[in-house]
mmCIF file of C-alpha atoms and ligand atoms in Angstrom:
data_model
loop_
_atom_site.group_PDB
_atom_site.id
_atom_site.type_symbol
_atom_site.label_atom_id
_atom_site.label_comp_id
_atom_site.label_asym_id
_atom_site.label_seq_id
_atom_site.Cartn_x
_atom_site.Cartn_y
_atom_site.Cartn_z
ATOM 1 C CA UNK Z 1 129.959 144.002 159.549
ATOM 2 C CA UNK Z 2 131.184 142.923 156.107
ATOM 3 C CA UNK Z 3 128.884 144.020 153.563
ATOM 4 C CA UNK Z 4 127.552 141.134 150.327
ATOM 5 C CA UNK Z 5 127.536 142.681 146.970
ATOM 6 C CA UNK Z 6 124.605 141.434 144.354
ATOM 7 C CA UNK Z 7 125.547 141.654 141.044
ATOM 8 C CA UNK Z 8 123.758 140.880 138.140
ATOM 9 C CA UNK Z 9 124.053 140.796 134.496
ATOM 10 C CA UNK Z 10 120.760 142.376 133.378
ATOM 11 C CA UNK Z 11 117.715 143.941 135.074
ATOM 12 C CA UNK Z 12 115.670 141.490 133.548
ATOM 13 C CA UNK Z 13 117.274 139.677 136.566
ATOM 14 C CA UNK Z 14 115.809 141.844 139.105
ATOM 15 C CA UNK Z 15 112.775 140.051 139.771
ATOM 16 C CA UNK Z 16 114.427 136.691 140.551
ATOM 17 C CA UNK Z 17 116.966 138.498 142.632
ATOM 18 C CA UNK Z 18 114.086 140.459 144.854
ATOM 19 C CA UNK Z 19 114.581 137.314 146.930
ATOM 20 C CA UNK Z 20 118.477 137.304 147.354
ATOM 21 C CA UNK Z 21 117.608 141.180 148.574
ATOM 22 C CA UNK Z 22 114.506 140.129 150.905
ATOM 23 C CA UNK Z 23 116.595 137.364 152.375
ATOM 24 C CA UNK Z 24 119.578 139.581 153.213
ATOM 25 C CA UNK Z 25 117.315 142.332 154.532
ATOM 26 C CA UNK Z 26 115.676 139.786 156.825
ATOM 27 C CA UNK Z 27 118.987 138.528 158.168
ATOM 28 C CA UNK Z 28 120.163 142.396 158.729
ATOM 29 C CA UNK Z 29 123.291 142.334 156.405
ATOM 30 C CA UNK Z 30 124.171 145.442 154.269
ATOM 31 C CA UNK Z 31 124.475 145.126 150.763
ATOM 32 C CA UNK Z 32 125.004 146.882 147.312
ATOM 33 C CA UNK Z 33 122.852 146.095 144.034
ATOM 34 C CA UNK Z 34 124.457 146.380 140.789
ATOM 35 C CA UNK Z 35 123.840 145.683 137.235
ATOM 36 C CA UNK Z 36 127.338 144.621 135.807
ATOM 37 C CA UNK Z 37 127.905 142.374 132.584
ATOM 38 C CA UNK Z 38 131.011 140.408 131.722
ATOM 39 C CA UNK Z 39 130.050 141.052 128.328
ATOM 40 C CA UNK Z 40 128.310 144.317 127.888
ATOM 41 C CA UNK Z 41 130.370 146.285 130.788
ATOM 42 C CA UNK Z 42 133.528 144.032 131.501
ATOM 43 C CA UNK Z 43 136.129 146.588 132.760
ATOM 44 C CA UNK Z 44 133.134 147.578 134.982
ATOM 45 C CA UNK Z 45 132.808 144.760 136.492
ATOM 46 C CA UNK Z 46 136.192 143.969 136.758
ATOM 47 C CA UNK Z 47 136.838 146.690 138.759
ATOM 48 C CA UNK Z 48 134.047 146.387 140.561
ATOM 49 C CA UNK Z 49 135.360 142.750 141.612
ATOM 50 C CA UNK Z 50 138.751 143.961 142.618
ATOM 51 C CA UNK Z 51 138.225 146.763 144.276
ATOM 52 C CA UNK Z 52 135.212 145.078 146.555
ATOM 53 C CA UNK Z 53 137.537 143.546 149.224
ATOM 54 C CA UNK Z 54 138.938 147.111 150.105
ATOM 55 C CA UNK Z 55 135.373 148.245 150.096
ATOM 56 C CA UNK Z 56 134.337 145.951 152.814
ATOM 57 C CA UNK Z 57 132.564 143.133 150.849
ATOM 58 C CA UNK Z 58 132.618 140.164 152.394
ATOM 59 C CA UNK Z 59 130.987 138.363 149.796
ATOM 60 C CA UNK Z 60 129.452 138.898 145.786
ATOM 61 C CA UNK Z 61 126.575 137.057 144.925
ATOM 62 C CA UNK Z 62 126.779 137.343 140.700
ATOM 63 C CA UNK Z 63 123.378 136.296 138.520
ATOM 64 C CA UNK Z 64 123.699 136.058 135.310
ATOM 65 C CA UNK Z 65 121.824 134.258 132.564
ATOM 66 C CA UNK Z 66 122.503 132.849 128.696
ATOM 67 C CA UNK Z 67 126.264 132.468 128.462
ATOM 68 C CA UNK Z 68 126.811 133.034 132.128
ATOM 69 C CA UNK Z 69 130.474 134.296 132.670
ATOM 70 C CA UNK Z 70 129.618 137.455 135.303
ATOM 71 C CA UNK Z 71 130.243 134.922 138.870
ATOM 72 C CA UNK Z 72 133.335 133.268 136.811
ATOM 73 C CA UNK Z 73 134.534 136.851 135.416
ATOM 74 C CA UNK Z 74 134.083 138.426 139.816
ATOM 75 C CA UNK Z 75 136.013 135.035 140.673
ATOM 76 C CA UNK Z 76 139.041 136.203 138.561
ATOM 77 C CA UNK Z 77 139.161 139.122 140.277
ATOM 78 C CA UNK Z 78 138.768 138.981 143.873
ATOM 79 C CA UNK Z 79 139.709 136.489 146.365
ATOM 80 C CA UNK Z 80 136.219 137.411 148.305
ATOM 81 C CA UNK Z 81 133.936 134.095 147.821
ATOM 82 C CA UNK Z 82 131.447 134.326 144.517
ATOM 83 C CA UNK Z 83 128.285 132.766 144.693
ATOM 84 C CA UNK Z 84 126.727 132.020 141.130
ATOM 85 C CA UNK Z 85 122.937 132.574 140.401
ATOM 86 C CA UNK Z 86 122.473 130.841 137.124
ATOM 87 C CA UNK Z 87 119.355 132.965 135.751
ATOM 88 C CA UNK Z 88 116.748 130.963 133.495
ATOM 89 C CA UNK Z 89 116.127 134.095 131.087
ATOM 90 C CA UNK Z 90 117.176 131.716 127.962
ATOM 91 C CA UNK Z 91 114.956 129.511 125.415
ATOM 92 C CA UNK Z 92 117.359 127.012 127.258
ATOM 93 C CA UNK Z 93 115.299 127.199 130.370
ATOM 94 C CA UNK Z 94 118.575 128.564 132.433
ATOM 95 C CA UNK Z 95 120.341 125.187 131.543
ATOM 96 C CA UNK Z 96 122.716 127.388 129.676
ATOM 97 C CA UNK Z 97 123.538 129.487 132.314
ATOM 98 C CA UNK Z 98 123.812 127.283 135.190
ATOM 99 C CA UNK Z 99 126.789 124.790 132.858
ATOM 100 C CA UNK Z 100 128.404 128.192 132.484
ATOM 101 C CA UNK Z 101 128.219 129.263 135.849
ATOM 102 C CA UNK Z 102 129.191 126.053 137.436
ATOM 103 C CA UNK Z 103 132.102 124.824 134.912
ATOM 104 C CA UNK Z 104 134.774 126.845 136.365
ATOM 105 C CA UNK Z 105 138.303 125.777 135.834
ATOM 106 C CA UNK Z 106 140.271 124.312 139.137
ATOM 107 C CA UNK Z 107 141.969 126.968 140.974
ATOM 108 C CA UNK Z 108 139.082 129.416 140.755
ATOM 109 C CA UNK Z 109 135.663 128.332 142.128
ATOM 110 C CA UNK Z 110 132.401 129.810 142.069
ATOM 111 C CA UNK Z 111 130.052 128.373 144.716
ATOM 112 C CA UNK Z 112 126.678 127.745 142.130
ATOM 113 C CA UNK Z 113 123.680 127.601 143.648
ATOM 114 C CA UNK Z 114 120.207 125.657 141.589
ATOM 115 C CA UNK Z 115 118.514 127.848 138.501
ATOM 116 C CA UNK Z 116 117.046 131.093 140.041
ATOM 117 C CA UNK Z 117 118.496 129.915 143.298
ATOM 118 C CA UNK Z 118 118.684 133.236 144.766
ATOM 119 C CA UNK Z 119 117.429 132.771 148.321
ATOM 120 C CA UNK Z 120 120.218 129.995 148.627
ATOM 121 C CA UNK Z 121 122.434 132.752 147.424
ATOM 122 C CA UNK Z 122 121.600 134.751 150.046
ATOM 123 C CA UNK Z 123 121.463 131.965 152.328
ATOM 124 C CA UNK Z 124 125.006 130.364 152.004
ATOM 125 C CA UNK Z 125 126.416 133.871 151.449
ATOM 126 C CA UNK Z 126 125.011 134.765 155.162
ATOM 127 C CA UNK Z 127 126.659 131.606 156.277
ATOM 128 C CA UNK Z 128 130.269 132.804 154.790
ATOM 129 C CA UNK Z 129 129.856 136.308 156.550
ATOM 130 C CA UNK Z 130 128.225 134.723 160.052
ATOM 131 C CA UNK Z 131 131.540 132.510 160.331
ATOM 132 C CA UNK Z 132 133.113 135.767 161.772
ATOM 133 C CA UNK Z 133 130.021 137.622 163.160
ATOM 134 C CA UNK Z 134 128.294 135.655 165.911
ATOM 135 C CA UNK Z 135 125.202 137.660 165.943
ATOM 136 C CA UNK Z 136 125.296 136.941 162.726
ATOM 137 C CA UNK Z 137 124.890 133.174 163.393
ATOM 138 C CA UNK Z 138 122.588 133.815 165.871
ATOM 139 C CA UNK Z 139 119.870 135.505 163.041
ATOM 140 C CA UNK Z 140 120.632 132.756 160.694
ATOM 141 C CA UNK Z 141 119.723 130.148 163.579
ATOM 142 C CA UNK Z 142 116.853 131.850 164.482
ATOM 143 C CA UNK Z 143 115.727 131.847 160.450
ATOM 144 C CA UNK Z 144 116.051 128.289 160.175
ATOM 145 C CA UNK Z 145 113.759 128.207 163.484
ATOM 146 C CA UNK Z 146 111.020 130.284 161.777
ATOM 147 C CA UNK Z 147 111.156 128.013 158.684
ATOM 148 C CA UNK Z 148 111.209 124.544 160.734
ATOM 149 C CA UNK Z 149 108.134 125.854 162.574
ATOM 150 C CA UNK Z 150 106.432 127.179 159.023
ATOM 151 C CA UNK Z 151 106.633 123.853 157.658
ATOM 152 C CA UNK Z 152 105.290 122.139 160.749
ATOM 153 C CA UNK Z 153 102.274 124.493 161.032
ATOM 154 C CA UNK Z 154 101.801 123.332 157.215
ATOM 155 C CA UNK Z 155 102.050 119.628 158.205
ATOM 156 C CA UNK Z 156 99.974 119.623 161.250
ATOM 157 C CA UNK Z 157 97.319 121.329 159.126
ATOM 158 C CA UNK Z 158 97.677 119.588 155.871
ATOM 159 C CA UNK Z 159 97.386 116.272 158.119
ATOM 160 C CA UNK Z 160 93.982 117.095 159.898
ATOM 161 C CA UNK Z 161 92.777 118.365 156.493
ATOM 162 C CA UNK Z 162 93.233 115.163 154.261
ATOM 163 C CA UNK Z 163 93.891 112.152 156.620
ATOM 164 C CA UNK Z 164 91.707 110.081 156.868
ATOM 165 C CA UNK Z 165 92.169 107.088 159.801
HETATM 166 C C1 RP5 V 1 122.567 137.979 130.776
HETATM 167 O O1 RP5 V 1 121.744 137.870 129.664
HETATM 168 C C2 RP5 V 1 121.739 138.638 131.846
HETATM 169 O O2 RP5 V 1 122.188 138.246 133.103
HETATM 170 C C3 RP5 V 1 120.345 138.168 131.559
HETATM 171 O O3 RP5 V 1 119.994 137.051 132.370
HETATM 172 C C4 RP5 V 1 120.409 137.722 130.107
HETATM 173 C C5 RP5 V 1 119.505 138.517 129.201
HETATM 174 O O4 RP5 V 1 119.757 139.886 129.358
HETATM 175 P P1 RP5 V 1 118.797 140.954 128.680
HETATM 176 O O5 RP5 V 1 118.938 140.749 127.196
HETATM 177 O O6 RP5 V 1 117.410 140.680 129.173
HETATM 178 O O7 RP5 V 1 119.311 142.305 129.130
HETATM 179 O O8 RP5 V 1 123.712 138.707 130.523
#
């Protein structure tokens, strides 16, 4: 199967991004971690970008916080879908990072998830790769399942606990 690629601009990211990792791991899909900056290491991760197709990406998730430019910098080059993680690692509470991330010029997106949205990162970038893997689909159904049932476990507790009728 298509491997994702999770890049990210610092690892004072890591952290956040434990639960783009977790999320993929639960799901079963392959992927790389890499610490790549559009500022600090940009011909790195420019040819990280376009060389990741022919490496069997299917998808790069890119976090990045401050003046976020790593998803829009892996958008220019690759056609493989980017995901955006705008990181709040600024006195700007990660508004700064998500405008970045999310302002892209028409004619190259970035899909932009919330502030520190990594699990949706993982998420949506499992729903890119499962539209050509059935099994695939089949794990991502069977998450949403598991989380459905979570959440009514909390509500039929939460109910008997405080109602009062
Ligand atoms: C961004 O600057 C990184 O993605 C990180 O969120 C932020 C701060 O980086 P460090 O100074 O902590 O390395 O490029």
């Amino acid at each position: 199967m298509k491997k994702a690629a999770i890049i990210m601009g610092s690892d004072s990211d890591l952290k956040v991004m434990q639960g783009a990792m977790d999320t993929l791991k639960a799901l079963e899909i392959p992927f790389a971690v890499r610490i790549l900056s559009a500022h600090r290491t940009p011909e790195a991760a420019a040819a990280f970008a376009k060389s990741a197709q022919a490496e069997g990406y299917g998808v790069i998730i890119a976090a990045a916080g401050k003046a976020a430019h790593l998803a829009g910098a892996m958008a220019a080059n690759t056609l493989l879908p980017v995901v955006g993680v705008p990181m709040k690692s600024s006195t700007l509470d990660g508004l700064d990072a998500l405008l970045s991330t999310v302002q892209m010029p028409s004619g190259m997106p970035v899909a932009t998830v919330a502030i520190d949205g990594a699990v949706n990162a993982a998420l949506l970038s499992a729903q890119m790769l499962a539209l050509s893997d059935d099994r695939l689909m089949n794990r991502l159904a069977a998450y949403r399942a598991a989380q459905t049932a979570k959440v009514e476990e909390k509500d039929r507790a939460i109910s008997e606990a405080y109602s009062n009728l």
